[in-house]
XYZ file of C-alpha atoms in Angstrom:
177
model
C -1.921 8.180 -4.391
C -5.484 9.134 -5.026
C -8.005 8.587 -7.799
C -7.312 11.546 -10.057
C -3.583 10.813 -10.118
C -4.035 7.081 -10.745
C -6.626 7.661 -13.458
C -4.390 10.215 -15.139
C -1.408 7.911 -14.843
C -3.315 4.911 -16.274
C -4.924 6.965 -19.041
C -1.584 8.327 -20.243
C 0.130 4.951 -19.898
C -2.650 2.367 -20.299
C -0.814 0.305 -22.881
C 1.907 -0.353 -20.270
C -0.376 -1.898 -17.701
C -1.822 -5.366 -17.582
C -5.169 -5.635 -15.779
C -5.372 -8.836 -13.717
C -8.056 -10.199 -11.386
C -6.853 -11.916 -8.219
C -8.832 -13.797 -5.573
C -8.543 -12.828 -1.899
C -5.467 -14.079 -0.043
C -3.211 -14.065 -3.116
C 0.431 -13.257 -2.377
C 1.633 -10.779 -5.008
C 5.113 -10.398 -3.505
C 6.883 -12.538 -0.906
C 9.335 -11.343 1.702
C 12.844 -11.933 0.348
C 11.671 -11.884 -3.278
C 12.876 -9.221 -5.698
C 9.944 -7.080 -6.812
C 9.463 -7.080 -10.573
C 6.080 -5.292 -10.674
C 4.296 -2.211 -9.425
C 0.612 -2.644 -8.543
C -2.190 -0.098 -8.939
C -5.508 -1.103 -7.367
C -8.567 -0.638 -9.539
C -10.917 -2.584 -7.225
C -10.247 -4.457 -4.001
C -7.647 -4.182 -1.289
C -4.062 -5.189 -0.615
C -1.975 -5.340 2.526
C 1.755 -4.912 3.056
C 3.019 -6.886 6.038
C 5.955 -8.799 7.477
C 6.567 -11.346 10.218
C 8.313 -10.655 13.493
C 8.537 -13.161 16.303
C 5.882 -15.269 14.590
C 3.390 -12.370 14.369
C 2.139 -10.563 11.290
C 2.753 -6.823 11.407
C 0.789 -4.705 8.938
C 2.632 -1.835 7.298
C -0.147 -0.507 5.086
C -3.513 -1.094 3.493
C -3.731 -0.278 -0.190
C -7.240 0.243 -1.537
C -8.877 1.508 -4.702
C -6.917 4.056 -6.685
C -3.701 3.590 -4.737
C -0.399 2.175 -5.953
C 2.153 0.008 -4.205
C 5.404 -1.827 -4.716
C 8.282 -2.749 -2.515
C 9.864 0.399 -3.919
C 13.400 -0.299 -2.733
C 13.193 -3.781 -4.234
C 11.436 -2.594 -7.399
C 13.832 0.263 -8.095
C 17.103 -1.250 -6.817
C 16.672 -5.003 -7.305
C 17.046 -5.802 -3.611
C 15.043 -8.385 -1.675
C 11.680 -7.161 -0.396
C 11.402 -6.868 3.357
C 7.644 -7.447 3.317
C 4.823 -9.291 1.596
C 2.013 -7.834 -0.505
C -1.242 -9.780 -0.383
C -4.776 -9.270 -1.664
C -7.278 -9.031 1.196
C -10.313 -9.125 -1.088
C -10.928 -10.225 -4.642
C -9.067 -7.488 -6.501
C -8.552 -6.044 -9.965
C -4.986 -4.825 -10.237
C -3.045 -2.967 -12.915
C 0.538 -4.225 -13.068
C 3.591 -2.675 -14.686
C 6.772 -4.760 -15.012
C 10.032 -3.175 -13.916
C 11.568 -3.599 -17.389
C 8.834 -1.517 -19.047
C 8.868 0.925 -16.140
C 12.609 1.578 -16.587
C 12.194 2.037 -20.332
C 9.341 4.485 -19.876
C 11.100 6.445 -17.132
C 13.326 7.759 -19.933
C 10.282 9.637 -21.314
C 9.731 13.008 -19.581
C 5.907 12.824 -19.666
C 5.871 9.395 -17.987
C 8.545 10.409 -15.501
C 6.539 13.498 -14.538
C 3.370 11.430 -13.957
C 5.251 8.822 -11.934
C 7.026 11.445 -9.831
C 3.677 12.916 -8.780
C 2.532 9.461 -7.631
C 5.839 8.603 -5.982
C 6.122 11.863 -4.029
C 2.559 11.527 -2.782
C 3.247 7.992 -1.599
C 6.497 9.095 0.038
C 4.603 11.824 1.887
C 2.022 9.299 3.140
C 4.755 6.954 4.384
C 6.584 9.802 6.121
C 3.391 10.911 7.895
C 2.763 7.349 9.089
C 6.340 7.024 10.382
C 6.065 10.338 12.234
C 2.813 9.177 13.809
C 4.523 6.083 15.209
C 7.274 8.231 16.682
C 5.190 11.018 18.217
C 1.635 9.696 18.717
C 0.210 7.375 21.328
C -1.824 4.342 20.210
C -4.999 6.282 21.067
C -3.886 9.160 18.840
C -3.002 6.765 16.001
C -6.485 5.255 16.297
C -8.087 8.727 16.299
C -6.070 9.650 13.179
C -7.213 6.455 11.463
C -10.831 7.294 12.336
C -10.350 10.760 10.883
C -8.345 9.960 7.746
C -9.395 6.437 6.701
C -12.486 5.355 8.689
C -13.545 2.913 5.948
C -10.638 0.655 6.933
C -12.230 0.012 10.323
C -15.339 -1.391 8.653
C -13.556 -3.209 5.877
C -10.827 -5.221 7.621
C -10.676 -7.570 10.625
C -9.781 -6.097 13.992
C -6.507 -8.039 14.242
C -5.282 -6.424 10.991
C -6.267 -2.961 12.245
C -4.541 -3.569 15.582
C -1.396 -4.732 13.794
C -1.518 -1.639 11.560
C -1.723 0.571 14.660
C 1.154 -1.293 16.335
C -0.964 -2.657 19.181
C -2.671 -5.902 20.189
C -6.316 -6.687 19.446
C -7.010 -6.449 23.189
C -5.540 -2.936 23.313
C -7.592 -1.934 20.277
C -10.753 -3.184 22.002
C -9.922 -1.093 25.072
C -9.313 2.025 22.967
C -12.607 1.510 21.123
C -14.518 0.998 24.381
C -13.163 4.282 25.788
C -14.592 6.263 22.872
């Protein structure tokens, strides 16, 4: 979800959202918790991740003008399979699920949300396909091409986790370039 869509969404629905400032390293949603809010990032950065065999595995970085929720949990009331955490001091717009459900009955809100949701779904699908068909080197090259700012903004161990490799492997890939 990019800036024009988020701005349009907020501007048409601003009375629904609460703007909250969070310090870095704040857990917004825990694994196993039912998601009751959707988050839209005004400033700062978030990370979706989970634990496997004692290691943190990063699903996604969410930066300015992007939205995130544990959508299955948010929409269906199931337990979230991952955590959402602020990586930097962040200003976040939040919408509670109760207000979201009420407003989804209004065609103009539903249309705005569907644009955001379908864009996010497309991004997730592209990332999944990359993990299936691309090598770690290709995933790194795609990250350099599509979101190079992440490489400067976040620690190497988060980037490596996001790419599905170890920090040592990431160092090797970077040294080959």
